[in-house]
Tab-separated table of C-alpha atoms in Angstrom:
chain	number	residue	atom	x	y	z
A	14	UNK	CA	-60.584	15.111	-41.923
A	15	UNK	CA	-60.866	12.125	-40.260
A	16	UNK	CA	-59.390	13.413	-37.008
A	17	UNK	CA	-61.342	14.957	-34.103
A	18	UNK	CA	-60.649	18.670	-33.868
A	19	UNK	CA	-61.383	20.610	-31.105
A	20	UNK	CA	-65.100	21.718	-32.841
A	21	UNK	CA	-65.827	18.230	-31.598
A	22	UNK	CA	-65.458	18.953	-27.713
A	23	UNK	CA	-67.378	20.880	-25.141
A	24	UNK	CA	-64.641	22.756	-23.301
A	25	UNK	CA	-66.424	24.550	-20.299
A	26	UNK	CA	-64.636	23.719	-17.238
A	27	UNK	CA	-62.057	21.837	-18.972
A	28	UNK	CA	-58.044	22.498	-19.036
A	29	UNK	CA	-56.638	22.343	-22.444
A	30	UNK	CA	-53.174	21.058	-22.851
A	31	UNK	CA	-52.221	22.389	-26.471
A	32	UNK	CA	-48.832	21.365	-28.538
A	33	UNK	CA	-48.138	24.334	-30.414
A	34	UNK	CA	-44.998	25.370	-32.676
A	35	UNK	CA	-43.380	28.530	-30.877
A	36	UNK	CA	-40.106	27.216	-32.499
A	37	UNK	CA	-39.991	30.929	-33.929
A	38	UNK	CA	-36.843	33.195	-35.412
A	39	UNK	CA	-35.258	35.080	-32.221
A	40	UNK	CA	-32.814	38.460	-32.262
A	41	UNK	CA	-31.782	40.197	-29.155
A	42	UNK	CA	-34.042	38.492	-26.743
A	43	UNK	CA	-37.009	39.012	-28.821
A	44	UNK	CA	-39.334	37.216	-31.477
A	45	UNK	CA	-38.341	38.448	-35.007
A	46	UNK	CA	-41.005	36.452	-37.115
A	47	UNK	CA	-44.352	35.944	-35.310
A	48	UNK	CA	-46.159	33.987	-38.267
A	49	UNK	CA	-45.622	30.340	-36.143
A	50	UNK	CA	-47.407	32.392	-33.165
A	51	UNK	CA	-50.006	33.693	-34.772
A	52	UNK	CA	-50.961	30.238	-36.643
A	53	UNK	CA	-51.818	29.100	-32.802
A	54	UNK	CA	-54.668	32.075	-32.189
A	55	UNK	CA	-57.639	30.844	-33.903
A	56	UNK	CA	-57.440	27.743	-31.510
A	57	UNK	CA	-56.318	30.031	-28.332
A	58	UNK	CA	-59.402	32.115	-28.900
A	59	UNK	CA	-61.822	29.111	-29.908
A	60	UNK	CA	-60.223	26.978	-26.460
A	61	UNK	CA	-60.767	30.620	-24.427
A	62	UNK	CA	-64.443	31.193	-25.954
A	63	UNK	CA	-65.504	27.965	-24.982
A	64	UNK	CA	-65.038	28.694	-21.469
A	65	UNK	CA	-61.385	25.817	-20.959
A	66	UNK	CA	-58.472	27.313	-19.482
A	67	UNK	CA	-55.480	26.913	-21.838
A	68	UNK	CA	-51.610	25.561	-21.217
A	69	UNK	CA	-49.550	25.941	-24.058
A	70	UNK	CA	-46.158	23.895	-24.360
A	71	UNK	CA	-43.320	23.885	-27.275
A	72	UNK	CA	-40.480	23.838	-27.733
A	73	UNK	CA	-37.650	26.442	-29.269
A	74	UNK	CA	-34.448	25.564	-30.890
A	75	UNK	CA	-32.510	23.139	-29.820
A	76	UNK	CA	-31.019	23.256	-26.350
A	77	UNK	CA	-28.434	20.801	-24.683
A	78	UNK	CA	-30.088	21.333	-21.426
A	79	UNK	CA	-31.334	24.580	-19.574
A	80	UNK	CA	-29.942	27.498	-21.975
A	81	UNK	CA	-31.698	30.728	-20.738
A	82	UNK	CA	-31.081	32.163	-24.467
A	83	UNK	CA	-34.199	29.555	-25.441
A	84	UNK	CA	-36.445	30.437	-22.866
A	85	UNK	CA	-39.859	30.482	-24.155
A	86	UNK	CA	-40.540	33.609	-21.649
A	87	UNK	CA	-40.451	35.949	-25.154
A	88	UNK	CA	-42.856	34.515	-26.662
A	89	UNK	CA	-45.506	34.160	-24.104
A	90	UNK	CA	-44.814	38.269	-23.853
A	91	UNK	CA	-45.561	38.170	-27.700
A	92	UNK	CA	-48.309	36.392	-27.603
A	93	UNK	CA	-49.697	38.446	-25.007
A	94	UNK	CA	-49.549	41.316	-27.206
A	95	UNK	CA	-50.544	39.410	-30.126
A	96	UNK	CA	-54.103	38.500	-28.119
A	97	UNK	CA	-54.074	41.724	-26.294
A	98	UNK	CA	-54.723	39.930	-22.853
A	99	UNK	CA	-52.390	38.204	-20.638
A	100	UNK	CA	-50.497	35.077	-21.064
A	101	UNK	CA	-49.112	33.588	-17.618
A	102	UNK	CA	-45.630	32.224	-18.136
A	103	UNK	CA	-43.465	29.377	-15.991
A	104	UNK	CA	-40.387	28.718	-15.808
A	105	UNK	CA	-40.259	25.002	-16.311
A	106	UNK	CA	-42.640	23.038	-18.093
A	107	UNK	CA	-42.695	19.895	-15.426
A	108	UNK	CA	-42.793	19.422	-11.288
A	109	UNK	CA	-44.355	21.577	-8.874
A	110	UNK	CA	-44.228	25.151	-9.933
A	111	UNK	CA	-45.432	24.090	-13.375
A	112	UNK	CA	-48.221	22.265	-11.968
A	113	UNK	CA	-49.382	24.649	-9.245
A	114	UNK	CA	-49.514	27.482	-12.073
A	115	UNK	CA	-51.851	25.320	-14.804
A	116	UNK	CA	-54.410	23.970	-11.697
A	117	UNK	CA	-54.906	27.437	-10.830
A	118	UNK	CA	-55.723	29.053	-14.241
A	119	UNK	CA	-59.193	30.019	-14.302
A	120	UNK	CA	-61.446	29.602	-17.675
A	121	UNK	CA	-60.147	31.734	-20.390
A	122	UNK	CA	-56.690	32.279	-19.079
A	123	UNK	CA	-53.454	30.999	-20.706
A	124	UNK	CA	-50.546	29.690	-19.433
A	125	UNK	CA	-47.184	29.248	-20.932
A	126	UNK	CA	-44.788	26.516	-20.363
A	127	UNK	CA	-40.992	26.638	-20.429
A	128	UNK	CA	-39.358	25.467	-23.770
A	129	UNK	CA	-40.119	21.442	-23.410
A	130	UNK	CA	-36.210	20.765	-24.621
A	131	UNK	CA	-34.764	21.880	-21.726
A	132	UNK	CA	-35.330	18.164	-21.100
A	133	UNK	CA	-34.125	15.364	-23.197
A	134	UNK	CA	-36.606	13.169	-22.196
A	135	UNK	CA	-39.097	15.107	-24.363
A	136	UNK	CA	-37.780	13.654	-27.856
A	137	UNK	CA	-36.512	11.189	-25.770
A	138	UNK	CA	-40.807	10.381	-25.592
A	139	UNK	CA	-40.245	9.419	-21.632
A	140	UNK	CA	-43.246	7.763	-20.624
A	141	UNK	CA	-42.474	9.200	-17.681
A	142	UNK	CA	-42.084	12.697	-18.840
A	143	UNK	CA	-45.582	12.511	-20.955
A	144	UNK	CA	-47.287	11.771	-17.699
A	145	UNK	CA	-45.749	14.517	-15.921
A	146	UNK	CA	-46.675	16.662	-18.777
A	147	UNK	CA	-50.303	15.437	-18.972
A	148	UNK	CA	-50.928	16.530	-15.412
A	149	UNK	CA	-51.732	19.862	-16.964
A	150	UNK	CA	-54.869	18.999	-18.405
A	151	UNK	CA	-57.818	17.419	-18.957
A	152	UNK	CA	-57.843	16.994	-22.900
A	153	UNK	CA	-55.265	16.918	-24.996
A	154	UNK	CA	-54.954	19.100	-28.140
A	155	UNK	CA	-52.183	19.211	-30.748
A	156	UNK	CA	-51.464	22.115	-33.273
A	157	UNK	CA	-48.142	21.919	-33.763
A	158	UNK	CA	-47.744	20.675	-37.667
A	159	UNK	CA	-43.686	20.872	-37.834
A	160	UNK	CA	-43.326	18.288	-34.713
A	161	UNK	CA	-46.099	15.909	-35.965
A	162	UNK	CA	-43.632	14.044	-37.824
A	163	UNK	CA	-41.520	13.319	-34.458
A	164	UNK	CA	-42.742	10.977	-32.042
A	165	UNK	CA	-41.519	12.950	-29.077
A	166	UNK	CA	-43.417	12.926	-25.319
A	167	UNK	CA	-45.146	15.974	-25.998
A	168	UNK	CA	-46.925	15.162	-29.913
A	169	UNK	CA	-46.898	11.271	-29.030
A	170	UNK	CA	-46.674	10.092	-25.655
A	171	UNK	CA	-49.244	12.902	-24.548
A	172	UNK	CA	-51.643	11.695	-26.409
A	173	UNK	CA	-51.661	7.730	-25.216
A	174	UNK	CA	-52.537	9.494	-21.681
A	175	UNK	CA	-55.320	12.450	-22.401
A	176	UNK	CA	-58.030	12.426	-25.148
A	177	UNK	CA	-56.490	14.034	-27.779
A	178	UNK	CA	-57.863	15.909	-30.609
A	179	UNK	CA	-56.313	18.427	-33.786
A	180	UNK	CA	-56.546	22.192	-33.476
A	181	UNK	CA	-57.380	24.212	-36.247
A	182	UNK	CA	-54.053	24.856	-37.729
A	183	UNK	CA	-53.092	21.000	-38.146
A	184	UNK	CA	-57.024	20.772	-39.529
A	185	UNK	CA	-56.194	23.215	-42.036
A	186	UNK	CA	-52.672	21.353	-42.669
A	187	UNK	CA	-54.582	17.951	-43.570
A	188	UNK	CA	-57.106	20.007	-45.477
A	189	UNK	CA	-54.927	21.659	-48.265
A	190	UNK	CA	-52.274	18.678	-47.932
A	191	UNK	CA	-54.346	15.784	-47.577
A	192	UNK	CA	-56.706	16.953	-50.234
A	193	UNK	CA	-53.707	17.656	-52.301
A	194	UNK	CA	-52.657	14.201	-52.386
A	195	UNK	CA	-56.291	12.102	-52.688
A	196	UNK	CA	-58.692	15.094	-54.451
A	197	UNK	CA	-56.864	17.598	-56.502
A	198	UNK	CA	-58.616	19.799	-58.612
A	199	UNK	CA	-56.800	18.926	-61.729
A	200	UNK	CA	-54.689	19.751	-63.652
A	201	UNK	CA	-52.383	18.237	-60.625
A	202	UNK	CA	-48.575	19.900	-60.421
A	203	UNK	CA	-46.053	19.028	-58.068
A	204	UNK	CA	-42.330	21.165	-58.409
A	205	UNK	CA	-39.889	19.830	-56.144
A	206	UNK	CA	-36.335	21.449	-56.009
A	207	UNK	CA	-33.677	22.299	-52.904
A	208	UNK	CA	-30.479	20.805	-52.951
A	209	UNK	CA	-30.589	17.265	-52.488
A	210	UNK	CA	-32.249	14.365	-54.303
A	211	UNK	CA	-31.824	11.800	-51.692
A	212	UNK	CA	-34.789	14.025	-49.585
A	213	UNK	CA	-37.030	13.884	-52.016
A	214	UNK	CA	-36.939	10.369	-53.745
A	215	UNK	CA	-39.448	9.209	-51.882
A	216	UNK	CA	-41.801	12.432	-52.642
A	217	UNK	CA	-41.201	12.058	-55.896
A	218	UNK	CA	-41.929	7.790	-55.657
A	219	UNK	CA	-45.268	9.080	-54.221
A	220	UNK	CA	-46.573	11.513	-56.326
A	221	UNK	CA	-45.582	11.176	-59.475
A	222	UNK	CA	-48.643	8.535	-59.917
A	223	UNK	CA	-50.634	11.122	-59.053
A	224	UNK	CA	-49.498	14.547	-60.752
A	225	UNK	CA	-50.383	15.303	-64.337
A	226	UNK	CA	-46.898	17.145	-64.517
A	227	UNK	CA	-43.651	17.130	-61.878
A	228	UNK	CA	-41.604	20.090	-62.531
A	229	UNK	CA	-37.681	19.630	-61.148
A	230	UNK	CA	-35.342	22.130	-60.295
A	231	UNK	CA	-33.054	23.353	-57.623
A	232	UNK	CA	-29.531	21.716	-56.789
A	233	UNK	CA	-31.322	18.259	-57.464
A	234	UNK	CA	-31.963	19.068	-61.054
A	235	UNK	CA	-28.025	18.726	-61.522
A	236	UNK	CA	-28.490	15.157	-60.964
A	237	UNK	CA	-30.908	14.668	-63.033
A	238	UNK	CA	-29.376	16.241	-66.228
A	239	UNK	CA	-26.363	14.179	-65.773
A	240	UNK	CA	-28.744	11.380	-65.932
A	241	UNK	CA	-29.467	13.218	-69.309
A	242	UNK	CA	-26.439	12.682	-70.710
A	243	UNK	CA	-25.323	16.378	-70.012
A	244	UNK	CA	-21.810	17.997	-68.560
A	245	UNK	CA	-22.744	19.679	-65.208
A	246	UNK	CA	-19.752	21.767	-64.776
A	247	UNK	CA	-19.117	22.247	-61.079
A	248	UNK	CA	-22.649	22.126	-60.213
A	249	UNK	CA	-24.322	20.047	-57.233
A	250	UNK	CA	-24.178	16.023	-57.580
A	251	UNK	CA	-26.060	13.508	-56.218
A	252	UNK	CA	-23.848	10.495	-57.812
A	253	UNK	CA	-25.062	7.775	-55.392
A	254	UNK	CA	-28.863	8.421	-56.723
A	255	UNK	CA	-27.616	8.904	-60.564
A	256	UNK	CA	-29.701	5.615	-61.563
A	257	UNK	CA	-32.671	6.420	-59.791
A	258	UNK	CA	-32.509	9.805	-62.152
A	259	UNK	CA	-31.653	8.053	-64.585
A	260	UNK	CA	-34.863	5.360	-64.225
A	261	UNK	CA	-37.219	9.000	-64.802
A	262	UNK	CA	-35.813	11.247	-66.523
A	263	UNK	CA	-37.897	9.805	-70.040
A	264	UNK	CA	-41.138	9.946	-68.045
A	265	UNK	CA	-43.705	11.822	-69.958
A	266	UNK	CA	-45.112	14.038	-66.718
A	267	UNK	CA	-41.121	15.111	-65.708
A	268	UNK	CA	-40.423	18.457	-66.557
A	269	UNK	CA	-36.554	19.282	-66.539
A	270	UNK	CA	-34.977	22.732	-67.003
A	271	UNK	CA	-33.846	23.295	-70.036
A	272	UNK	CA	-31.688	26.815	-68.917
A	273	UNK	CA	-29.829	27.734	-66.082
A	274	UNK	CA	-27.537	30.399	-64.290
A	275	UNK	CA	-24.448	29.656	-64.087
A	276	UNK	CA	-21.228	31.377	-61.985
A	277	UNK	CA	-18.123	30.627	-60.352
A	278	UNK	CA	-18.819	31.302	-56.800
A	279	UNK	CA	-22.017	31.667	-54.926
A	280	UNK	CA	-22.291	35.160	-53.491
A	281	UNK	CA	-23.990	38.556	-54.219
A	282	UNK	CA	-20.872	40.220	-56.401
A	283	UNK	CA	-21.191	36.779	-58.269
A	284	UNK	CA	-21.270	37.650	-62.434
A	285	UNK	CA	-23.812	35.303	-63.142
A	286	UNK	CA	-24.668	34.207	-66.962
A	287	UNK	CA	-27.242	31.802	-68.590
A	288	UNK	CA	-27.064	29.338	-70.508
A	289	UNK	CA	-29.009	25.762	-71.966
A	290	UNK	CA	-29.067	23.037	-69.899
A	291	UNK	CA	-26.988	20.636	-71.807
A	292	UNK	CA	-23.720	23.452	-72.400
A	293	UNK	CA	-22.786	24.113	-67.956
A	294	UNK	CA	-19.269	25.428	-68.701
A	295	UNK	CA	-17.132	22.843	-66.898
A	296	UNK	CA	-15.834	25.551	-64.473
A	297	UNK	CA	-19.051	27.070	-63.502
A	298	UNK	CA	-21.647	25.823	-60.732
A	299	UNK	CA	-25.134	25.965	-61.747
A	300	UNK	CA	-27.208	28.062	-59.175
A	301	UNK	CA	-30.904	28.884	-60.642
A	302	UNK	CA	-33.476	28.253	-63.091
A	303	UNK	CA	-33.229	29.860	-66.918
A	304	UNK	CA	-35.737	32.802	-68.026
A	305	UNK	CA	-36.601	29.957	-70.646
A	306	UNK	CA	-37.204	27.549	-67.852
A	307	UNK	CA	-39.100	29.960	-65.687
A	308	UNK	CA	-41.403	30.754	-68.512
A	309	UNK	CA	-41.934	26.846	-68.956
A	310	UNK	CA	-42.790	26.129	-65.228
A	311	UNK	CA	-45.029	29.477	-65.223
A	312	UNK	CA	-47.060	28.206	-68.214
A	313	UNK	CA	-47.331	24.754	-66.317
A	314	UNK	CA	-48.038	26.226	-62.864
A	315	UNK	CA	-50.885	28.917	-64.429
A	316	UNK	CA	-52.878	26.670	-65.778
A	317	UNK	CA	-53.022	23.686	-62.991
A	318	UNK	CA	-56.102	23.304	-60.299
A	319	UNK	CA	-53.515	21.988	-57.984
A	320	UNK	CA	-49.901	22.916	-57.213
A	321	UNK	CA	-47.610	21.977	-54.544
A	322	UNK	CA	-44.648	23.118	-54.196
A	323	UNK	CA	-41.677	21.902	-52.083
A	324	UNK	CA	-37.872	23.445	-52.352
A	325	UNK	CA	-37.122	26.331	-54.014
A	326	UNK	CA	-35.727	25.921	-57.641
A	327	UNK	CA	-32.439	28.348	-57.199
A	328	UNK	CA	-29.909	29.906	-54.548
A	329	UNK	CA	-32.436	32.440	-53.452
A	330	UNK	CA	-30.885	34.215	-50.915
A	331	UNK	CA	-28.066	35.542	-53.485
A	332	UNK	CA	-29.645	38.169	-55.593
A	333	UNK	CA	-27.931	36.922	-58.711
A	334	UNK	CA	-30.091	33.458	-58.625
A	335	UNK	CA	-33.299	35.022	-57.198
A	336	UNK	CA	-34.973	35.014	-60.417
A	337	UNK	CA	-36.003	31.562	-60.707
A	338	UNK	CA	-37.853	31.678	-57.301
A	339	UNK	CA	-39.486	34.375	-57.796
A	340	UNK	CA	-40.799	33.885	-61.461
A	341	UNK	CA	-42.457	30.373	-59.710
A	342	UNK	CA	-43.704	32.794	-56.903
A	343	UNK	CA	-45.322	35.096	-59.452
A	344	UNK	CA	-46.553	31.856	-61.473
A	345	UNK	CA	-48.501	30.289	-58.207
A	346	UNK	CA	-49.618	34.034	-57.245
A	347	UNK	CA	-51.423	34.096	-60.814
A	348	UNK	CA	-52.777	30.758	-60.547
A	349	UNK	CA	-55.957	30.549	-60.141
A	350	UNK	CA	-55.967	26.697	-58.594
A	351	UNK	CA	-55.074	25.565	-55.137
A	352	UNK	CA	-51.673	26.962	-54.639
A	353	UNK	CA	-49.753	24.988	-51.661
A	354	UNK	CA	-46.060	25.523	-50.675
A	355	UNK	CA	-44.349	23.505	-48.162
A	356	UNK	CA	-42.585	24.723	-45.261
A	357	UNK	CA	-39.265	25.510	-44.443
A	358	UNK	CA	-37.203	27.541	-47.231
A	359	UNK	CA	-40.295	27.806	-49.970
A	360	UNK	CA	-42.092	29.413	-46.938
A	361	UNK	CA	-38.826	31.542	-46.388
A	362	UNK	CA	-38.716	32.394	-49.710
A	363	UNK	CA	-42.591	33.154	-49.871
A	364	UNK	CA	-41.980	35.627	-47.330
A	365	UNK	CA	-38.508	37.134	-47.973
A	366	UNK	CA	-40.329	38.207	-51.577
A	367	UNK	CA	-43.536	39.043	-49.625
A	368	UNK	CA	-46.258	36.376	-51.743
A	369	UNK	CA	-47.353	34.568	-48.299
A	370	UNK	CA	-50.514	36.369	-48.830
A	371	UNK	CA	-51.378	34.861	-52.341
A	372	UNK	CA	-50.948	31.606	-51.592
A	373	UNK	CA	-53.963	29.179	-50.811
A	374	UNK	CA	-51.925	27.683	-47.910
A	375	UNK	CA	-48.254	27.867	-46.753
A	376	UNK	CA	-47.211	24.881	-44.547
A	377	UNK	CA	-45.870	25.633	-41.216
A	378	UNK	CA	-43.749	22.563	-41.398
A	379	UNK	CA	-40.960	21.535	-43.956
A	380	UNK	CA	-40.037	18.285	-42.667
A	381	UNK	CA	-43.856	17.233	-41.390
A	382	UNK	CA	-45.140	18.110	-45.081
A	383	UNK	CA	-42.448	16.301	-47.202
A	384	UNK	CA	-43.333	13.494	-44.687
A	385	UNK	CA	-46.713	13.989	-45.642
A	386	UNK	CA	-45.852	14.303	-49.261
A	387	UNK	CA	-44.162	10.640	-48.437
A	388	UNK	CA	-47.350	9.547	-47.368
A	389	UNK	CA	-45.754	7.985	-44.663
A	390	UNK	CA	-48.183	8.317	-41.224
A	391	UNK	CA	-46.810	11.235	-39.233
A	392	UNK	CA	-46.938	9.857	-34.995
A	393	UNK	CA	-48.246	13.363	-34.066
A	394	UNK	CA	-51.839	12.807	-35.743
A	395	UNK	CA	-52.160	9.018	-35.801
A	396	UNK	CA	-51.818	9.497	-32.015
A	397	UNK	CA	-55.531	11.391	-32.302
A	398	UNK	CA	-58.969	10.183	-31.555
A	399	UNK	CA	-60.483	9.048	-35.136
A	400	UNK	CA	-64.145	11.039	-35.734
C-alpha cells in the first residue's frame, strides 16, 4: 500500500481523530448488524495499545438536521460492549462540549462523537467545519472505506488540516481490492450483476482489459441479451445503453446467461419457471440466473485465482429467485483463489445466506469499491500522507 497506516506512527501521548463507518442497520433504538462496528476494533485496540487516546466520528443515515432517531449514542453503547471497556459518548460532534470531552480523554480511552450529519456542512466539506472537527486531535486517521469515495469535511477536509494516515480496515480494503485490479493471481474473474447497467459501464470499461473472463447477470443482463438479438419479455431494460451492450456482447471473455427464471410478479407466492435465454415469454419478467447458467458461472468461478464480485445475479430477497445467488455464493465458497465481494447487496446477500465467513474479503463499501473498481481516485485516501 502506498498509504501510511497507522503501523507507521508512534501514538504515545497523541489524540487520534479516527473516521470510522458506524453507518450500521438500527431497530428499536438499537444496533441490529454490528459487522461495520466491529471492522473499526483492530484499529481501536492498536490506537489504545499504543498509549493515544481515541475520538471516533461518523456518521449514521441520513438526517435533515438534528433527528434524535440517528443519534450515534447506540452505538458507542455497542461498542462498549463489543471492547468490553467504556466508550465516552457526546452529544454533538463540534463546539464546546465536544471539545472539552476529547481534551480530557486520557491515553487509552475512547470517545464518541455525535452522528457528523446532524450538520450539513459535513458533506457540505466546510472548511470551516473540518477545522472545528480537527480540534479533536493531533493525527488524523481514516477507516471508514464506504465514505472514501465522498469528499465530505470529515474523509477530505480533515485531512488537509492533521497528518493523516489509513487504519487497518481501509489497509485491508486496498489490499484485496487494489491487488485485485494490478496483481491477480490468475485465472482473473470479475461477475458484475444488480439492476442497472448504467452503474456499472464504467466497471466493466475498466476491467474487462484485465479479467480473463467477465461473467454478467442480474437485471443488467436483460440489456445485454436484447443486444443479442433476444425477446426479453417484461424483464428490466436499460434501452439508453443498448449500443454500448451491443459494442460487447461478441467479446470472447463475456460470459452471458444462457437460462433464466422467469414469473409474472416479483414476490414470494410468485410461480416461478425456467427457461433459455433467448425464449423470455413476452409476459413474464426475468428475475434470476438458470440452473444451466449457475453451473456455467460455478465452473468459471472454481477454477479462477481471482474473483470479484459486484451485484448479485438475481432478486435475492424473494425465495423463488434465490437460487442464482446462492449457487455463485457456493461457487466463491469452493474456490480456492482470492474470493472478493463488493459491498452493499453482495455483502447483504453474503450474510442473509450466512457465507461472510468463506470469503477472502467482503468490502464494507458498495459505492467506494465500484468506485474503486472504476479506478477512479477515491478523495478519502488520496487525501493521505504517501509512505
Amino acid at each position: 500500500m502506498q498509504k501510511k497506516s497507522i503501523r507507521d506512527i508512534e501514538w504515545a501521548g497523541k489524540r487520534a481523530l479516527v473516521r470510522v463507518d458506524f453507518n450500521v442497520p438500527m431497530e428499536d433504538g438499537a444496533v441490529s448488524n454490528d459487522r461495520r462496528i466491529r471492522e473499526a476494533v483492530p484499529t481501536i485496540w492498536h490506537l489504545c495499545e499504543g498509549g493515544a487516546s481515541v475520538v471516533l466520528m461518523s456518521h449514521l443515515g441520513r438526517p435533515k438536521g438534528r433527528d434524535e432517531s440517528l443519534s450515534l449514542a447506540p452505538v458507542a453503547k455497542r461498542l462498549s460492549e463489543i471492547l468490553g471497556k467504556p466508550v465516552h459518548f457526546v452529544r454533538e460532534c463540534i463546539g464546546e462540549e465536544a471539545e472539552q470531552a476529547s481534551s480530557s480523554l486520557k491515553a487509552g480511552e475512547i470517545l464518541l462523537l455525535e452522528n457528523l450529519r446532524f450538520h450539513p456542512e459535513e458533506e457540505a466539506n466546510d472548511p470551516g467545519f473540518a477545522a472545528a472537527l480537527a480540534k479533536h486531535g493531533d493525527r488524523y486517521v481514516n477507516d471508514a472505506f464506504g465514505t472514501a469515495h465522498r469528499a465530505h469535511a470529515s474523509t477530505e477536509g480533515v485531512a488537509r488540516l492533521l497528518p493523516g494516515v489509513a487504519g487497518f480496515l481501509i489497509e485491508k480494503e486496498l489490499h484485496y481490492l487494489g491487488g485485485a485490479l494490478s496483481q491477480p493471481e490468475r485465472p482473473f474473474v470479475a461477475l458484475l450483476g444488480g439492476a442497472k447497467v448504467k452503474d456499472k459501464i464504467a466497471v466493466i470499461e475498466n476491467l474487462l482489459p484485465k479479467v480473463d473472463r467477465l461473467l454478467i447477470g442480474g437485471g443488467m443482463m436483460f440489456t445485454f441479451l436484447k443486444a443479442k438479438g433476444y425477446g426479453i419479455g417484461r424483464s428490466l431494460l436499460d434501452e439508453e445503453r443498448l449500443d454500448f451492450a451491443r459494442s460487447l456482447v461478441d467479446d470472447p471473455k463475456i460470459l452471458l446467461p444462457v437460462d433464466c427464471v422467469v414469473a409474472s410478479e416479483i414476490s414470494d407466492e410468485a410461480a416461478a419457471s425456467v427457461v433459455l435465454a433467448d425464449a423470455i415469454p413476452h409476459d413474464q419478467i426475468g428475475l434470476d440466473i438458470g440452473p444451466k447458467s449457475v453451473e456455467a458461472f460455478a465452473n468459471e468461478i472454481k477454477g479462477a485465482g481471482t474473483v470479484v464480485w459486484n451485484g448479485p445475479v438475481g432478486v435475492f430477497e424473494k425465495k423463488p429467485f434465490q437460487a442464482g445467488t446462492l449457487g455463485v455464493l457456493q461457487a466463491m465458497a469452493e474456490c480456492k483463489g482470492t474470493t472478493i465481494l463488493g459491498g452493499g447487496d453482495t455483502a447483504a446477500a453474503a450474510e442473509q445466506f450466512e457465507f461472510e465467513d468463506q470469503m477472502s474479503h467482503i468490502s464494507t463499501g458498495g459505492g467506494a469499491s465500484l468506485e474503486f473498481m472504476e479506478g477512479r481516485e477515491l478523495p478519502g485516501i488520496a487525501a493521505l500522507k504517501d509512505k
